[in-house]
């Protein structure tokens, strides 16, 4: 299957704007949802873990053209919101395993993908306690935007990234000292990306083309976005950090 994310400039959309990324919501409690707007006015959501009302409020009524869902957990896939998007014409993209886990029926706006999918998106397997979780790379506006969340580690190469939207859920030290139950600690270690693992990956990644990094899904109990950004600074240099908040 080949999927192309593109749209011609509309008659009333005069001029070309800069690609824009905005994290609408992040975290297990508030839900995860990131908005990408391309220079030709294409609106893309990365994860749909918030209510339709909240999404519309934060997008000032904009209806997305595409929505990517990484996996079926409620903080990434609000089923009511997904159903509403499908009914209103948004193309919703996810793996077959995620579709089955959500109990979604076949729909002409629902597109199933896997690592063999072609076009200007790439799909990668991730390590999470879900049916068929995935990460995505969008090739739009001459950029390569990686969206990586809810994975024990990054098992695929990050190549020529210009923007990186990536989980930094916890630090190993903070998690070890946490008062949460041992079973929860073990689940977090096995299903979410630590700052130590992210640092290890980025140390071995060519980030010469990367313009900005968005840290997402930072735990309010076991992480600190400002500290994590400071930890990464010696590795990533002058790359701008955005929306680094819990």
XYZ file of C-alpha atoms in Angstrom:
246
model
C 0.000 0.000 0.000
C 1.178 3.516 -0.830
C -0.079 6.561 1.080
C 0.649 10.126 0.055
C 0.101 13.059 2.386
C -0.242 16.083 0.163
C -2.702 18.674 -1.028
C -2.530 21.470 -3.566
C -2.737 25.025 -2.264
C -6.352 26.085 -2.115
C -7.425 29.143 -4.079
C -7.879 31.274 -0.974
C -4.697 30.068 0.717
C -2.307 32.633 -0.700
C 1.380 32.224 0.007
C 3.307 29.428 1.699
C 3.651 29.175 5.457
C 6.212 27.411 7.594
C 5.420 23.894 8.753
C 4.061 24.061 12.289
C 3.996 21.523 15.118
C 2.007 21.948 18.311
C 1.605 19.438 21.132
C -2.085 19.753 22.048
C -1.909 17.358 24.996
C 0.640 14.966 26.440
C 0.672 12.338 29.164
C -1.258 9.369 30.496
C -3.699 11.512 32.479
C -4.467 14.242 29.952
C -4.159 12.156 26.790
C -1.761 12.443 23.873
C -2.349 14.456 20.727
C 0.043 16.442 18.522
C -0.933 18.653 15.592
C 1.138 19.154 12.437
C 0.190 21.764 9.854
C 2.046 21.670 6.535
C 2.849 24.672 4.385
C 0.013 23.828 1.982
C -2.546 23.704 4.787
C -2.684 19.962 5.425
C -3.681 19.260 9.038
C -2.388 16.066 10.641
C -2.922 14.637 14.130
C -0.433 12.299 15.765
C -2.410 10.231 18.268
C -5.984 11.008 19.243
C -6.067 10.594 23.013
C -8.369 13.516 23.821
C -12.054 14.268 23.396
C -13.338 15.681 20.121
C -14.528 18.797 21.964
C -11.105 19.391 23.498
C -9.400 18.768 20.157
C -11.683 21.193 18.334
C -11.161 23.860 20.994
C -7.390 23.606 20.771
C -7.502 23.600 16.966
C -10.007 26.484 16.797
C -12.483 24.278 14.981
C -10.077 22.855 12.392
C -10.920 19.333 11.242
C -7.760 17.294 10.552
C -7.197 15.713 7.152
C -5.272 12.759 8.609
C -4.923 11.241 12.073
C -2.273 8.673 12.994
C -2.845 6.358 15.980
C 0.154 4.565 17.499
C -1.787 2.013 19.555
C -5.111 1.321 21.230
C -4.573 2.589 24.789
C -7.113 5.241 25.710
C -4.597 8.028 26.286
C -3.584 7.649 22.623
C -6.824 6.461 21.058
C -10.067 8.029 22.267
C -12.558 5.767 20.530
C -15.368 8.333 20.487
C -13.075 10.936 18.933
C -11.798 8.484 16.328
C -15.358 7.518 15.399
C -16.324 11.176 15.027
C -13.275 11.905 12.864
C -14.054 8.955 10.603
C -17.647 10.104 10.161
C -16.529 13.630 9.270
C -14.044 12.638 6.598
C -10.692 12.455 8.401
C -8.453 9.649 7.162
C -7.468 7.701 10.279
C -4.298 5.637 9.978
C -3.271 2.768 12.260
C -2.017 -0.813 12.157
C -4.396 -3.715 11.684
C -3.674 -4.881 15.215
C -4.636 -1.511 16.656
C -7.849 -1.475 14.600
C -8.786 -4.938 15.886
C -7.956 -4.040 19.500
C -10.186 -0.965 19.270
C -13.001 -3.023 17.806
C -13.372 -0.710 14.831
C -15.345 -1.901 11.849
C -14.144 -1.420 8.282
C -14.623 2.174 7.114
C -13.646 3.894 3.885
C -11.735 6.535 5.914
C -9.869 3.967 8.029
C -6.472 3.038 6.581
C -4.466 0.085 7.880
C -0.673 0.278 7.647
C 2.408 -1.762 8.542
C 6.190 -1.480 8.086
C 5.835 -2.373 4.384
C 3.621 0.657 3.694
C 5.047 2.956 1.019
C 4.474 6.557 0.014
C 5.597 9.462 2.121
C 5.033 7.798 5.485
C 7.114 5.140 7.194
C 5.826 2.790 9.874
C 8.037 1.205 12.549
C 7.398 -1.485 15.158
C 7.673 -0.399 18.800
C 7.945 -2.291 22.110
C 4.791 -1.738 24.163
C 2.080 -3.847 25.809
C -0.360 -3.314 22.958
C -1.601 -5.374 20.010
C 0.504 -3.876 17.192
C 2.030 -0.579 18.338
C 3.854 1.650 15.876
C 5.936 4.773 15.411
C 5.733 6.951 12.303
C 7.918 9.103 10.093
C 6.150 11.656 7.894
C 7.903 12.930 4.789
C 6.178 16.252 4.127
C 7.289 19.738 3.074
C 10.777 18.412 2.410
C 11.023 17.394 6.066
C 11.207 14.091 7.931
C 9.126 14.220 11.094
C 9.557 11.278 13.469
C 6.838 10.538 16.027
C 7.998 7.992 18.611
C 6.222 7.221 21.855
C 5.358 4.386 24.239
C 8.245 2.068 23.532
C 10.846 0.441 25.781
C 13.561 1.425 23.331
C 13.978 2.679 19.784
C 14.770 -0.357 17.661
C 14.991 1.338 14.248
C 17.404 3.936 12.845
C 16.411 7.602 12.850
C 17.582 8.821 9.453
C 17.759 12.455 8.306
C 15.231 13.629 10.896
C 14.394 17.326 10.659
C 11.881 17.294 13.513
C 11.700 14.765 16.333
C 8.632 14.283 18.511
C 9.746 11.715 21.048
C 8.852 10.274 24.417
C 11.086 10.868 27.437
C 8.865 9.259 30.032
C 11.055 8.759 33.067
C 14.546 8.545 34.455
C 15.800 5.233 35.815
C 16.827 6.887 39.088
C 13.522 8.665 39.657
C 11.600 5.498 38.861
C 13.699 3.375 41.213
C 13.076 5.856 44.053
C 9.381 6.186 43.290
C 6.837 5.022 45.858
C 4.561 3.476 43.236
C 3.917 -0.270 43.268
C 6.689 -2.570 42.029
C 4.480 -4.006 39.272
C 3.899 -0.507 37.912
C 7.633 0.195 37.957
C 8.278 -2.983 35.994
C 5.607 -2.147 33.433
C 7.000 1.347 32.932
C 10.524 -0.014 32.444
C 9.273 -2.479 29.833
C 6.888 -0.234 27.906
C 8.082 3.391 28.056
C 11.195 5.199 26.883
C 13.529 6.430 29.609
C 15.683 9.521 29.226
C 18.739 7.268 29.542
C 17.613 5.136 26.606
C 16.791 8.220 24.535
C 20.233 9.697 25.253
C 21.899 6.428 24.228
C 19.966 6.418 20.938
C 20.615 10.051 20.084
C 24.332 9.722 20.837
C 24.488 7.319 17.906
C 22.171 9.281 15.603
C 23.125 11.880 13.017
C 21.043 14.916 13.970
C 22.758 17.367 11.634
C 19.480 18.072 9.809
C 17.289 18.226 12.910
C 15.777 21.630 13.697
C 13.723 20.911 16.796
C 12.863 18.253 19.340
C 9.547 17.949 21.176
C 9.737 15.906 24.376
C 6.384 14.235 25.063
C 4.751 11.830 27.526
C 7.003 12.985 30.381
C 5.790 11.416 33.612
C 4.701 13.854 36.312
C 5.840 11.329 38.949
C 9.060 9.959 37.475
C 10.274 12.607 35.056
C 11.136 16.268 34.690
C 10.991 17.822 31.224
C 13.302 20.741 31.993
C 15.942 18.433 33.473
C 15.633 16.041 30.545
C 16.122 18.875 28.051
C 19.235 19.934 29.968
C 20.510 16.334 29.937
C 20.075 16.174 26.157
C 21.589 19.573 25.394
C 25.247 18.409 25.362
C 24.304 15.727 22.833
C 22.006 17.641 20.492
C 23.759 21.011 20.589
C 21.800 23.971 19.256
C 18.646 22.079 18.327
C 15.593 23.878 19.711
C 13.440 22.161 22.315
C 9.685 22.780 22.133
C 6.739 22.039 24.416
C 8.978 20.392 26.999
C 6.345 20.292 29.707
C 4.673 17.690 31.862
